C-alpha cells in the first residue's frame, strides 16, 4: 500500500505571535510518497538528491514516524520518498512540511486511526530534530490548513481560526538562516511595557481574523519582541517592509525564523504590486532573491 500527499509551506509567528500563530500557504509544497512496510522500521529517501541523515531518528520525516510506530502494535513500518520543493532554511516551514506530510500519509495508510491533534504531536518530533525545540506553529497549520492558534504546547491546545480571503506575497532572499541560530539570538527577558504592546497586537490579530476586519489585521501585524532582534539577519528588512506597506500591503514581517519575508494583501492586484516592490528592493541591494504570490490554503 502506497500514498502520495502534498505537504504545503507555512508562515509561522504571523509577526506578533511567536511560536503560537501560523498559516498554511497554497504554494509551494513538498510531495511525499509513503509506502507501508511489513517490518517495524522507517526508511527516508530524497527523490532529488537532497542529502538527508541516514538515521531516521535524526530526520525530520523519520523522527515523527518512529514516534507514531511506538503507538502502533502491528508489525509494520514506513518507507518515505520526499520530493523537496520547499527550500530548507527559507523560513516557510520546510522541515514542518516533511514532518507533517509523513504523518498525514502514514495515518492514511493506517486507516486514519490517529486524530489531527495526535498527528501534530508526532510531527513536533520532527521540529525538535530540525531546530532543537518542539514548536507547533508550522506543523499545525500544515496539518489543519488555514490559520491556527496554538494556545499551549504542553498540554497541546489547538484553536483553528477562520479568516477572510488574503493574498500572501513572499520574498526569499537567497541566504540561509537556521532556525536554531535565529532562536539562539533572542532575548530571554522582555519588558512589561513591550509585553503589553505585544499581547494587544496578538489579541487584535486574532480578533481581526475572526471579524474579517482587514484594517485590524494590518494594524496588529507589529512585533516588539522578536522582529527587532531577528531583522538584523535579513538584508534591507526595514526599508522593504516600509515600501511594501506604502504599496498597499496590510502588513507583514519575517516568515517564521526567516529569511523569507511575507506580506498580506486584501486584493490580488495589491499583492502583485507588493511583489514588484520586493523585486525592486532586492535588485537595488544586489541580493539574489525569489518571490511568489499565493493565498491561504
Ligand atoms: N516559531 C518558530 C520560530 C518558527 O520563529 O523560531 C520557525 O519556523
PDB file of C-alpha atoms and ligand atoms in Angstrom:
ATOM      1  CA  UNK A   1       0.000   0.000   0.000  1.00  0.00           C
ATOM      2  CA  UNK A   2       1.263   3.407  -1.002  1.00  0.00           C
ATOM      3  CA  UNK A   3       0.017   7.003  -0.787  1.00  0.00           C
ATOM      4  CA  UNK A   4       1.175  10.343  -2.197  1.00  0.00           C
ATOM      5  CA  UNK A   5       0.480  13.626  -0.380  1.00  0.00           C
ATOM      6  CA  UNK A   6       1.223  17.318  -0.932  1.00  0.00           C
ATOM      7  CA  UNK A   7       2.653  18.983   2.189  1.00  0.00           C
ATOM      8  CA  UNK A   8       2.352  22.768   1.933  1.00  0.00           C
ATOM      9  CA  UNK A   9       4.592  25.570   3.132  1.00  0.00           C
ATOM     10  CA  UNK A  10       3.500  27.582   6.171  1.00  0.00           C
ATOM     11  CA  UNK A  11       4.142  31.010   7.681  1.00  0.00           C
ATOM     12  CA  UNK A  12       4.820  30.750  11.410  1.00  0.00           C
ATOM     13  CA  UNK A  13       4.536  33.510  14.026  1.00  0.00           C
ATOM     14  CA  UNK A  14       2.421  35.887  11.880  1.00  0.00           C
ATOM     15  CA  UNK A  15       4.693  38.642  13.166  1.00  0.00           C
ATOM     16  CA  UNK A  16       3.436  39.132  16.741  1.00  0.00           C
ATOM     17  CA  UNK A  17       2.534  35.522  17.623  1.00  0.00           C
ATOM     18  CA  UNK A  18       5.968  33.979  18.144  1.00  0.00           C
ATOM     19  CA  UNK A  19       5.529  30.177  18.402  1.00  0.00           C
ATOM     20  CA  UNK A  20       1.710  30.398  18.692  1.00  0.00           C
ATOM     21  CA  UNK A  21       0.270  31.543  15.334  1.00  0.00           C
ATOM     22  CA  UNK A  22       0.692  30.195  11.820  1.00  0.00           C
ATOM     23  CA  UNK A  23      -0.988  29.943   8.461  1.00  0.00           C
ATOM     24  CA  UNK A  24      -0.931  27.446   5.631  1.00  0.00           C
ATOM     25  CA  UNK A  25       0.008  28.511   2.079  1.00  0.00           C
ATOM     26  CA  UNK A  26      -1.236  27.065  -1.225  1.00  0.00           C
ATOM     27  CA  UNK A  27       2.299  27.050  -2.683  1.00  0.00           C
ATOM     28  CA  UNK A  28       4.983  25.843  -2.570  1.00  0.00           C
ATOM     29  CA  UNK A  29       4.529  22.276  -1.330  1.00  0.00           C
ATOM     30  CA  UNK A  30       6.565  19.099  -0.972  1.00  0.00           C
ATOM     31  CA  UNK A  31       5.364  15.847  -2.480  1.00  0.00           C
ATOM     32  CA  UNK A  32       5.758  12.852  -0.192  1.00  0.00           C
ATOM     33  CA  UNK A  33       5.269   9.223  -1.208  1.00  0.00           C
ATOM     34  CA  UNK A  34       4.815   6.877   1.726  1.00  0.00           C
ATOM     35  CA  UNK A  35       4.658   3.093   1.481  1.00  0.00           C
ATOM     36  CA  UNK A  36       3.661   0.571   4.135  1.00  0.00           C
ATOM     37  CA  UNK A  37       6.376  -1.952   5.064  1.00  0.00           C
ATOM     38  CA  UNK A  38       5.785  -5.264   6.830  1.00  0.00           C
ATOM     39  CA  UNK A  39       8.532  -4.806   9.388  1.00  0.00           C
ATOM     40  CA  UNK A  40       8.968  -2.271  12.154  1.00  0.00           C
ATOM     41  CA  UNK A  41      11.313   0.240  10.566  1.00  0.00           C
ATOM     42  CA  UNK A  42      11.406   3.633   8.896  1.00  0.00           C
ATOM     43  CA  UNK A  43      13.304   4.449   5.712  1.00  0.00           C
ATOM     44  CA  UNK A  44      13.503   8.019   4.379  1.00  0.00           C
ATOM     45  CA  UNK A  45      14.869   8.844   0.939  1.00  0.00           C
ATOM     46  CA  UNK A  46      15.181  12.004  -1.077  1.00  0.00           C
ATOM     47  CA  UNK A  47      13.843  11.901  -4.642  1.00  0.00           C
ATOM     48  CA  UNK A  48      16.058  14.748  -5.808  1.00  0.00           C
ATOM     49  CA  UNK A  49      19.425  14.016  -4.297  1.00  0.00           C
ATOM     50  CA  UNK A  50      18.974  16.431  -1.393  1.00  0.00           C
ATOM     51  CA  UNK A  51      21.238  14.990   1.359  1.00  0.00           C
ATOM     52  CA  UNK A  52      19.283  13.500   4.278  1.00  0.00           C
ATOM     53  CA  UNK A  53      20.570  11.934   7.514  1.00  0.00           C
ATOM     54  CA  UNK A  54      20.527   8.130   7.085  1.00  0.00           C
ATOM     55  CA  UNK A  55      19.378   7.539  10.651  1.00  0.00           C
ATOM     56  CA  UNK A  56      15.567   8.090  10.614  1.00  0.00           C
ATOM     57  CA  UNK A  57      15.707   9.329  14.225  1.00  0.00           C
ATOM     58  CA  UNK A  58      17.753  12.311  13.006  1.00  0.00           C
ATOM     59  CA  UNK A  59      15.453  13.058  10.107  1.00  0.00           C
ATOM     60  CA  UNK A  60      12.512  15.497  10.218  1.00  0.00           C
ATOM     61  CA  UNK A  61      10.194  12.999   8.480  1.00  0.00           C
ATOM     62  CA  UNK A  62      11.648   9.901  10.159  1.00  0.00           C
ATOM     63  CA  UNK A  63      11.525  11.016  13.809  1.00  0.00           C
ATOM     64  CA  UNK A  64       7.721  11.634  13.800  1.00  0.00           C
ATOM     65  CA  UNK A  65       7.105   8.249  12.134  1.00  0.00           C
ATOM     66  CA  UNK A  66       9.216   6.459  14.759  1.00  0.00           C
ATOM     67  CA  UNK A  67       7.066   8.147  17.437  1.00  0.00           C
ATOM     68  CA  UNK A  68       3.918   7.048  15.631  1.00  0.00           C
ATOM     69  CA  UNK A  69       5.157   3.448  15.435  1.00  0.00           C
ATOM     70  CA  UNK A  70       5.567   3.402  19.230  1.00  0.00           C
ATOM     71  CA  UNK A  71       1.772   3.756  19.413  1.00  0.00           C
ATOM     72  CA  UNK A  72       1.093   1.009  16.858  1.00  0.00           C
ATOM     73  CA  UNK A  73       1.072  -2.679  17.848  1.00  0.00           C
ATOM     74  CA  UNK A  74       1.121  -4.109  14.292  1.00  0.00           C
ATOM     75  CA  UNK A  75       4.425  -5.229  12.838  1.00  0.00           C
ATOM     76  CA  UNK A  76       4.608  -2.510  10.222  1.00  0.00           C
ATOM     77  CA  UNK A  77       6.850   0.347   9.121  1.00  0.00           C
ATOM     78  CA  UNK A  78       7.072   3.066   6.511  1.00  0.00           C
ATOM     79  CA  UNK A  79       9.244   3.953   3.557  1.00  0.00           C
ATOM     80  CA  UNK A  80       9.165   7.654   2.634  1.00  0.00           C
ATOM     81  CA  UNK A  81      10.265   9.308  -0.593  1.00  0.00           C
ATOM     82  CA  UNK A  82      10.488  13.115  -0.359  1.00  0.00           C
ATOM     83  CA  UNK A  83      10.300  15.406  -3.378  1.00  0.00           C
ATOM     84  CA  UNK A  84      11.619  18.576  -1.747  1.00  0.00           C
ATOM     85  CA  UNK A  85      10.140  21.672  -3.341  1.00  0.00           C
ATOM     86  CA  UNK A  86      10.195  23.929  -0.262  1.00  0.00           C
ATOM     87  CA  UNK A  87      13.732  25.141   0.150  1.00  0.00           C
ATOM     88  CA  UNK A  88      15.205  24.155   3.551  1.00  0.00           C
ATOM     89  CA  UNK A  89      16.217  27.152   5.646  1.00  0.00           C
ATOM     90  CA  UNK A  90      13.951  29.538   3.734  1.00  0.00           C
ATOM     91  CA  UNK A  91      11.552  30.265   6.621  1.00  0.00           C
ATOM     92  CA  UNK A  92       8.346  28.806   5.200  1.00  0.00           C
ATOM     93  CA  UNK A  93       8.247  25.570   7.161  1.00  0.00           C
ATOM     94  CA  UNK A  94      10.291  23.190   5.041  1.00  0.00           C
ATOM     95  CA  UNK A  95      11.063  20.851   7.945  1.00  0.00           C
ATOM     96  CA  UNK A  96       7.450  21.048   9.151  1.00  0.00           C
ATOM     97  CA  UNK A  97       6.179  20.008   5.718  1.00  0.00           C
ATOM     98  CA  UNK A  98       8.360  16.880   5.795  1.00  0.00           C
ATOM     99  CA  UNK A  99       7.199  16.026   9.311  1.00  0.00           C
ATOM    100  CA  UNK A 100       3.512  16.801   8.727  1.00  0.00           C
ATOM    101  CA  UNK A 101       3.369  15.190   5.275  1.00  0.00           C
ATOM    102  CA  UNK A 102       4.927  11.984   6.603  1.00  0.00           C
ATOM    103  CA  UNK A 103       2.476  11.550   9.489  1.00  0.00           C
ATOM    104  CA  UNK A 104      -0.613  12.510   7.447  1.00  0.00           C
ATOM    105  CA  UNK A 105       0.326   9.991   4.731  1.00  0.00           C
ATOM    106  CA  UNK A 106       1.210   7.269   7.261  1.00  0.00           C
ATOM    107  CA  UNK A 107      -2.065   7.832   9.116  1.00  0.00           C
ATOM    108  CA  UNK A 108      -3.961   7.410   5.862  1.00  0.00           C
ATOM    109  CA  UNK A 109      -2.224   4.041   5.326  1.00  0.00           C
ATOM    110  CA  UNK A 110      -3.293   3.047   8.849  1.00  0.00           C
ATOM    111  CA  UNK A 111      -6.959   3.812   8.168  1.00  0.00           C
ATOM    112  CA  UNK A 112      -6.820   7.246   9.841  1.00  0.00           C
ATOM    113  CA  UNK A 113      -6.605   5.842  13.354  1.00  0.00           C
ATOM    114  CA  UNK A 114      -4.959   8.974  14.794  1.00  0.00           C
ATOM    115  CA  UNK A 115      -6.600  12.397  15.180  1.00  0.00           C
ATOM    116  CA  UNK A 116      -5.103  15.553  13.625  1.00  0.00           C
ATOM    117  CA  UNK A 117      -4.268  16.597  17.155  1.00  0.00           C
ATOM    118  CA  UNK A 118      -2.192  13.408  17.646  1.00  0.00           C
ATOM    119  CA  UNK A 119      -0.544  13.941  14.249  1.00  0.00           C
ATOM    120  CA  UNK A 120       0.631  17.382  15.383  1.00  0.00           C
ATOM    121  CA  UNK A 121       2.110  15.753  18.480  1.00  0.00           C
ATOM    122  CA  UNK A 122       4.059  13.253  16.349  1.00  0.00           C
ATOM    123  CA  UNK A 123       5.112  15.916  13.825  1.00  0.00           C
ATOM    124  CA  UNK A 124       6.590  18.115  16.562  1.00  0.00           C
ATOM    125  CA  UNK A 125       9.329  15.493  17.000  1.00  0.00           C
ATOM    126  CA  UNK A 126      10.477  16.467  13.502  1.00  0.00           C
ATOM    127  CA  UNK A 127      10.749  20.111  14.570  1.00  0.00           C
ATOM    128  CA  UNK A 128      12.768  19.022  17.595  1.00  0.00           C
ATOM    129  CA  UNK A 129      15.232  17.321  15.248  1.00  0.00           C
ATOM    130  CA  UNK A 130      15.336  20.368  12.945  1.00  0.00           C
ATOM    131  CA  UNK A 131      15.654  23.198  15.455  1.00  0.00           C
ATOM    132  CA  UNK A 132      16.168  21.637  18.867  1.00  0.00           C
ATOM    133  CA  UNK A 133      12.768  22.839  20.093  1.00  0.00           C
ATOM    134  CA  UNK A 134       9.281  21.362  19.804  1.00  0.00           C
ATOM    135  CA  UNK A 135       7.335  24.242  18.303  1.00  0.00           C
ATOM    136  CA  UNK A 136       3.998  23.596  16.566  1.00  0.00           C
ATOM    137  CA  UNK A 137       3.296  26.819  14.686  1.00  0.00           C
ATOM    138  CA  UNK A 138       4.330  25.340  11.324  1.00  0.00           C
ATOM    139  CA  UNK A 139       3.186  21.709  11.664  1.00  0.00           C
ATOM    140  CA  UNK A 140      -0.273  22.688  12.954  1.00  0.00           C
ATOM    141  CA  UNK A 141      -1.340  24.888  10.010  1.00  0.00           C
ATOM    142  CA  UNK A 142       0.272  22.340   7.653  1.00  0.00           C
ATOM    143  CA  UNK A 143      -1.978  19.589   9.083  1.00  0.00           C
ATOM    144  CA  UNK A 144      -5.135  21.622   9.827  1.00  0.00           C
ATOM    145  CA  UNK A 145      -4.933  24.163   6.967  1.00  0.00           C
ATOM    146  CA  UNK A 146      -5.931  27.831   7.305  1.00  0.00           C
ATOM    147  CA  UNK A 147      -4.868  29.970  10.237  1.00  0.00           C
ATOM    148  CA  UNK A 148      -4.176  28.260  13.561  1.00  0.00           C
ATOM    149  CA  UNK A 149      -3.527  29.348  17.129  1.00  0.00           C
ATOM    150  CA  UNK A 150      -1.549  27.048  19.413  1.00  0.00           C
ATOM    151  CA  UNK A 151      -2.799  28.311  22.748  1.00  0.00           C
ATOM    152  CA  UNK A 152      -0.489  25.913  24.553  1.00  0.00           C
ATOM    153  CA  UNK A 153       2.008  23.194  23.629  1.00  0.00           C
ATOM    154  CA  UNK A 154       2.077  21.319  26.938  1.00  0.00           C
ATOM    155  CA  UNK A 155      -0.734  20.308  27.010  1.00  0.00           C
ATOM    156  CA  UNK A 156      -1.367  20.778  23.300  1.00  0.00           C
ATOM    157  CA  UNK A 157      -4.334  23.110  22.730  1.00  0.00           C
ATOM    158  CA  UNK A 158      -5.038  23.961  19.088  1.00  0.00           C
ATOM    159  CA  UNK A 159      -7.568  26.599  18.046  1.00  0.00           C
ATOM    160  CA  UNK A 160      -8.263  26.755  14.278  1.00  0.00           C
ATOM    161  CA  UNK A 161      -9.214  30.333  13.318  1.00  0.00           C
ATOM    162  CA  UNK A 162     -11.407  31.473  10.457  1.00  0.00           C
ATOM    163  CA  UNK A 163     -10.016  34.220   8.252  1.00  0.00           C
ATOM    164  CA  UNK A 164     -11.122  36.463   5.400  1.00  0.00           C
ATOM    165  CA  UNK A 165      -9.569  35.769   1.976  1.00  0.00           C
ATOM    166  CA  UNK A 166      -5.983  37.061   1.893  1.00  0.00           C
ATOM    167  CA  UNK A 167      -3.185  37.140  -0.664  1.00  0.00           C
ATOM    168  CA  UNK A 168       0.297  36.379   0.591  1.00  0.00           C
ATOM    169  CA  UNK A 169       3.379  37.782  -1.140  1.00  0.00           C
ATOM    170  CA  UNK A 170       6.667  36.160  -0.172  1.00  0.00           C
ATOM    171  CA  UNK A 171      10.237  37.137  -0.936  1.00  0.00           C
ATOM    172  CA  UNK A 172      13.053  34.745  -0.193  1.00  0.00           C
ATOM    173  CA  UNK A 173      16.460  36.438  -0.216  1.00  0.00           C
ATOM    174  CA  UNK A 174      18.845  33.653  -1.157  1.00  0.00           C
ATOM    175  CA  UNK A 175      20.597  33.325   2.158  1.00  0.00           C
ATOM    176  CA  UNK A 176      20.053  30.538   4.666  1.00  0.00           C
ATOM    177  CA  UNK A 177      19.026  31.254   8.247  1.00  0.00           C
ATOM    178  CA  UNK A 178      18.993  28.235  10.546  1.00  0.00           C
ATOM    179  CA  UNK A 179      16.046  28.292  12.942  1.00  0.00           C
ATOM    180  CA  UNK A 180      18.305  27.153  15.786  1.00  0.00           C
ATOM    181  CA  UNK A 181      20.581  30.194  15.195  1.00  0.00           C
ATOM    182  CA  UNK A 182      17.626  32.575  14.841  1.00  0.00           C
ATOM    183  CA  UNK A 183      16.322  31.323  18.200  1.00  0.00           C
ATOM    184  CA  UNK A 184      19.688  31.455  19.933  1.00  0.00           C
ATOM    185  CA  UNK A 185      19.986  35.240  19.463  1.00  0.00           C
ATOM    186  CA  UNK A 186      16.635  36.027  21.117  1.00  0.00           C
ATOM    187  CA  UNK A 187      16.492  37.756  24.479  1.00  0.00           C
ATOM    188  CA  UNK A 188      15.158  35.600  27.307  1.00  0.00           C
ATOM    189  CA  UNK A 189      13.558  38.512  29.177  1.00  0.00           C
ATOM    190  CA  UNK A 190      11.041  41.067  27.985  1.00  0.00           C
ATOM    191  CA  UNK A 191       9.914  44.389  29.438  1.00  0.00           C
ATOM    192  CA  UNK A 192       6.353  44.617  30.707  1.00  0.00           C
ATOM    193  CA  UNK A 193       5.707  47.691  28.528  1.00  0.00           C
ATOM    194  CA  UNK A 194       6.717  45.713  25.432  1.00  0.00           C
ATOM    195  CA  UNK A 195       4.714  42.671  26.525  1.00  0.00           C
ATOM    196  CA  UNK A 196       1.600  44.841  26.839  1.00  0.00           C
ATOM    197  CA  UNK A 197       2.001  46.124  23.273  1.00  0.00           C
ATOM    198  CA  UNK A 198       2.665  42.567  22.083  1.00  0.00           C
ATOM    199  CA  UNK A 199      -0.418  40.930  23.597  1.00  0.00           C
ATOM    200  CA  UNK A 200      -2.529  43.855  22.385  1.00  0.00           C
ATOM    201  CA  UNK A 201      -1.397  43.002  18.873  1.00  0.00           C
ATOM    202  CA  UNK A 202      -1.912  39.254  19.250  1.00  0.00           C
ATOM    203  CA  UNK A 203      -5.432  39.766  20.562  1.00  0.00           C
ATOM    204  CA  UNK A 204      -6.074  42.323  17.791  1.00  0.00           C
ATOM    205  CA  UNK A 205      -4.807  39.971  15.101  1.00  0.00           C
ATOM    206  CA  UNK A 206      -6.949  37.053  16.297  1.00  0.00           C
ATOM    207  CA  UNK A 207      -9.996  39.358  16.534  1.00  0.00           C
ATOM    208  CA  UNK A 208      -9.223  40.723  13.058  1.00  0.00           C
ATOM    209  CA  UNK A 209      -9.193  37.214  11.563  1.00  0.00           C
ATOM    210  CA  UNK A 210     -12.446  36.232  13.265  1.00  0.00           C
ATOM    211  CA  UNK A 211     -14.225  39.507  12.390  1.00  0.00           C
ATOM    212  CA  UNK A 212     -12.897  39.656   8.802  1.00  0.00           C
ATOM    213  CA  UNK A 213     -11.529  43.087   9.723  1.00  0.00           C
ATOM    214  CA  UNK A 214      -8.679  43.759   7.296  1.00  0.00           C
ATOM    215  CA  UNK A 215      -7.660  47.055   8.916  1.00  0.00           C
ATOM    216  CA  UNK A 216      -7.430  45.470  12.345  1.00  0.00           C
ATOM    217  CA  UNK A 217      -5.321  42.622  10.898  1.00  0.00           C
ATOM    218  CA  UNK A 218      -2.993  45.211   9.340  1.00  0.00           C
ATOM    219  CA  UNK A 219      -2.688  47.313  12.495  1.00  0.00           C
ATOM    220  CA  UNK A 220      -1.897  44.249  14.590  1.00  0.00           C
ATOM    221  CA  UNK A 221       0.978  42.960  12.428  1.00  0.00           C
ATOM    222  CA  UNK A 222       3.720  44.501  14.582  1.00  0.00           C
ATOM    223  CA  UNK A 223       6.241  42.724  16.764  1.00  0.00           C
ATOM    224  CA  UNK A 224       8.073  44.346  19.672  1.00  0.00           C
ATOM    225  CA  UNK A 225       9.923  41.276  20.918  1.00  0.00           C
ATOM    226  CA  UNK A 226      11.375  39.094  18.180  1.00  0.00           C
ATOM    227  CA  UNK A 227      11.485  41.057  14.918  1.00  0.00           C
ATOM    228  CA  UNK A 228      13.724  43.863  16.243  1.00  0.00           C
ATOM    229  CA  UNK A 229      16.350  41.238  17.112  1.00  0.00           C
ATOM    230  CA  UNK A 230      15.979  38.935  14.130  1.00  0.00           C
ATOM    231  CA  UNK A 231      15.624  41.549  11.421  1.00  0.00           C
ATOM    232  CA  UNK A 232      19.374  42.236  11.599  1.00  0.00           C
ATOM    233  CA  UNK A 233      19.828  38.832   9.892  1.00  0.00           C
ATOM    234  CA  UNK A 234      17.804  39.930   6.865  1.00  0.00           C
ATOM    235  CA  UNK A 235      19.269  42.413   4.373  1.00  0.00           C
ATOM    236  CA  UNK A 236      17.189  45.570   3.831  1.00  0.00           C
ATOM    237  CA  UNK A 237      14.376  44.405   6.116  1.00  0.00           C
ATOM    238  CA  UNK A 238      13.123  47.736   7.495  1.00  0.00           C
ATOM    239  CA  UNK A 239      13.116  49.574   4.164  1.00  0.00           C
ATOM    240  CA  UNK A 240      11.448  46.670   2.388  1.00  0.00           C
ATOM    241  CA  UNK A 241       8.685  46.451   4.990  1.00  0.00           C
ATOM    242  CA  UNK A 242       8.009  50.190   4.761  1.00  0.00           C
ATOM    243  CA  UNK A 243       7.935  50.099   0.953  1.00  0.00           C
ATOM    244  CA  UNK A 244       5.508  47.131   0.896  1.00  0.00           C
ATOM    245  CA  UNK A 245       3.115  48.896   3.249  1.00  0.00           C
ATOM    246  CA  UNK A 246       3.342  52.066   1.164  1.00  0.00           C
ATOM    247  CA  UNK A 247       2.368  49.907  -1.840  1.00  0.00           C
ATOM    248  CA  UNK A 248      -0.826  48.861  -0.053  1.00  0.00           C
ATOM    249  CA  UNK A 249       0.077  45.680   1.860  1.00  0.00           C
ATOM    250  CA  UNK A 250      -1.916  45.321   5.091  1.00  0.00           C
ATOM    251  CA  UNK A 251       1.307  44.409   6.846  1.00  0.00           C
ATOM    252  CA  UNK A 252       3.710  41.537   7.323  1.00  0.00           C
ATOM    253  CA  UNK A 253       7.182  40.708   8.523  1.00  0.00           C
ATOM    254  CA  UNK A 254       9.607  37.842   8.894  1.00  0.00           C
ATOM    255  CA  UNK A 255       8.145  34.479   7.906  1.00  0.00           C
ATOM    256  CA  UNK A 256       8.955  32.031  10.705  1.00  0.00           C
ATOM    257  CA  UNK A 257      12.590  32.433  11.609  1.00  0.00           C
ATOM    258  CA  UNK A 258      13.422  33.958   8.200  1.00  0.00           C
ATOM    259  CA  UNK A 259      14.998  34.884   5.907  1.00  0.00           C
ATOM    260  CA  UNK A 260      11.748  34.948   3.872  1.00  0.00           C
ATOM    261  CA  UNK A 261       9.537  37.998   4.376  1.00  0.00           C
ATOM    262  CA  UNK A 262       5.765  37.763   3.846  1.00  0.00           C
ATOM    263  CA  UNK A 263       3.159  40.474   3.286  1.00  0.00           C
ATOM    264  CA  UNK A 264      -0.630  40.120   3.439  1.00  0.00           C
ATOM    265  CA  UNK A 265      -2.896  41.953   0.991  1.00  0.00           C
ATOM    266  CA  UNK A 266      -6.646  42.171   0.575  1.00  0.00           C
ATOM    267  CA  UNK A 267      -6.578  42.279  -3.233  1.00  0.00           C
ATOM    268  CA  UNK A 268      -4.590  40.196  -5.698  1.00  0.00           C
ATOM    269  CA  UNK A 269      -3.569  43.314  -7.624  1.00  0.00           C
ATOM    270  CA  UNK A 270      -2.029  44.799  -4.467  1.00  0.00           C
ATOM    271  CA  UNK A 271      -0.218  41.528  -3.755  1.00  0.00           C
ATOM    272  CA  UNK A 272       1.317  41.669  -7.242  1.00  0.00           C
ATOM    273  CA  UNK A 273       2.365  45.303  -6.758  1.00  0.00           C
ATOM    274  CA  UNK A 274       3.928  44.358  -3.427  1.00  0.00           C
ATOM    275  CA  UNK A 275       5.839  41.595  -5.238  1.00  0.00           C
ATOM    276  CA  UNK A 276       7.238  44.194  -7.641  1.00  0.00           C
ATOM    277  CA  UNK A 277       8.305  46.390  -4.713  1.00  0.00           C
ATOM    278  CA  UNK A 278      10.135  43.406  -3.193  1.00  0.00           C
ATOM    279  CA  UNK A 279      11.863  42.707  -6.502  1.00  0.00           C
ATOM    280  CA  UNK A 280      12.916  46.348  -6.822  1.00  0.00           C
ATOM    281  CA  UNK A 281      14.282  46.451  -3.247  1.00  0.00           C
ATOM    282  CA  UNK A 282      16.448  43.374  -3.610  1.00  0.00           C
ATOM    283  CA  UNK A 283      17.568  44.203  -7.138  1.00  0.00           C
ATOM    284  CA  UNK A 284      18.756  47.570  -5.818  1.00  0.00           C
ATOM    285  CA  UNK A 285      20.549  45.883  -2.910  1.00  0.00           C
ATOM    286  CA  UNK A 286      22.180  43.363  -5.251  1.00  0.00           C
ATOM    287  CA  UNK A 287      20.829  40.405  -3.257  1.00  0.00           C
ATOM    288  CA  UNK A 288      19.632  37.295  -5.151  1.00  0.00           C
ATOM    289  CA  UNK A 289      16.005  36.541  -4.373  1.00  0.00           C
ATOM    290  CA  UNK A 290      12.917  34.567  -5.303  1.00  0.00           C
ATOM    291  CA  UNK A 291       9.335  35.918  -4.991  1.00  0.00           C
ATOM    292  CA  UNK A 292       5.844  34.480  -5.287  1.00  0.00           C
ATOM    293  CA  UNK A 293       2.210  35.391  -4.636  1.00  0.00           C
ATOM    294  CA  UNK A 294      -0.114  32.792  -3.156  1.00  0.00           C
ATOM    295  CA  UNK A 295      -3.179  32.514  -0.902  1.00  0.00           C
ATOM    296  CA  UNK A 296      -4.118  30.899   2.392  1.00  0.00           C
ATOM    297  CA  UNK A 297      -4.779  27.178   1.920  1.00  0.00           C
TER     298      UNK A 297
HETATM  299  N1  LIG B   1       8.208  29.913  15.738  1.00  0.00           N
HETATM  300  C1  LIG B   1       9.408  29.407  15.141  1.00  0.00           C
HETATM  301  C2  LIG B   1      10.497  30.468  15.252  1.00  0.00           C
HETATM  302  C3  LIG B   1       9.140  29.080  13.714  1.00  0.00           C
HETATM  303  O1  LIG B   1      10.210  31.613  14.938  1.00  0.00           O
HETATM  304  O2  LIG B   1      11.600  30.133  15.660  1.00  0.00           O
HETATM  305  C4  LIG B   1      10.322  28.560  12.973  1.00  0.00           C
HETATM  306  O3  LIG B   1       9.941  28.326  11.637  1.00  0.00           O
END
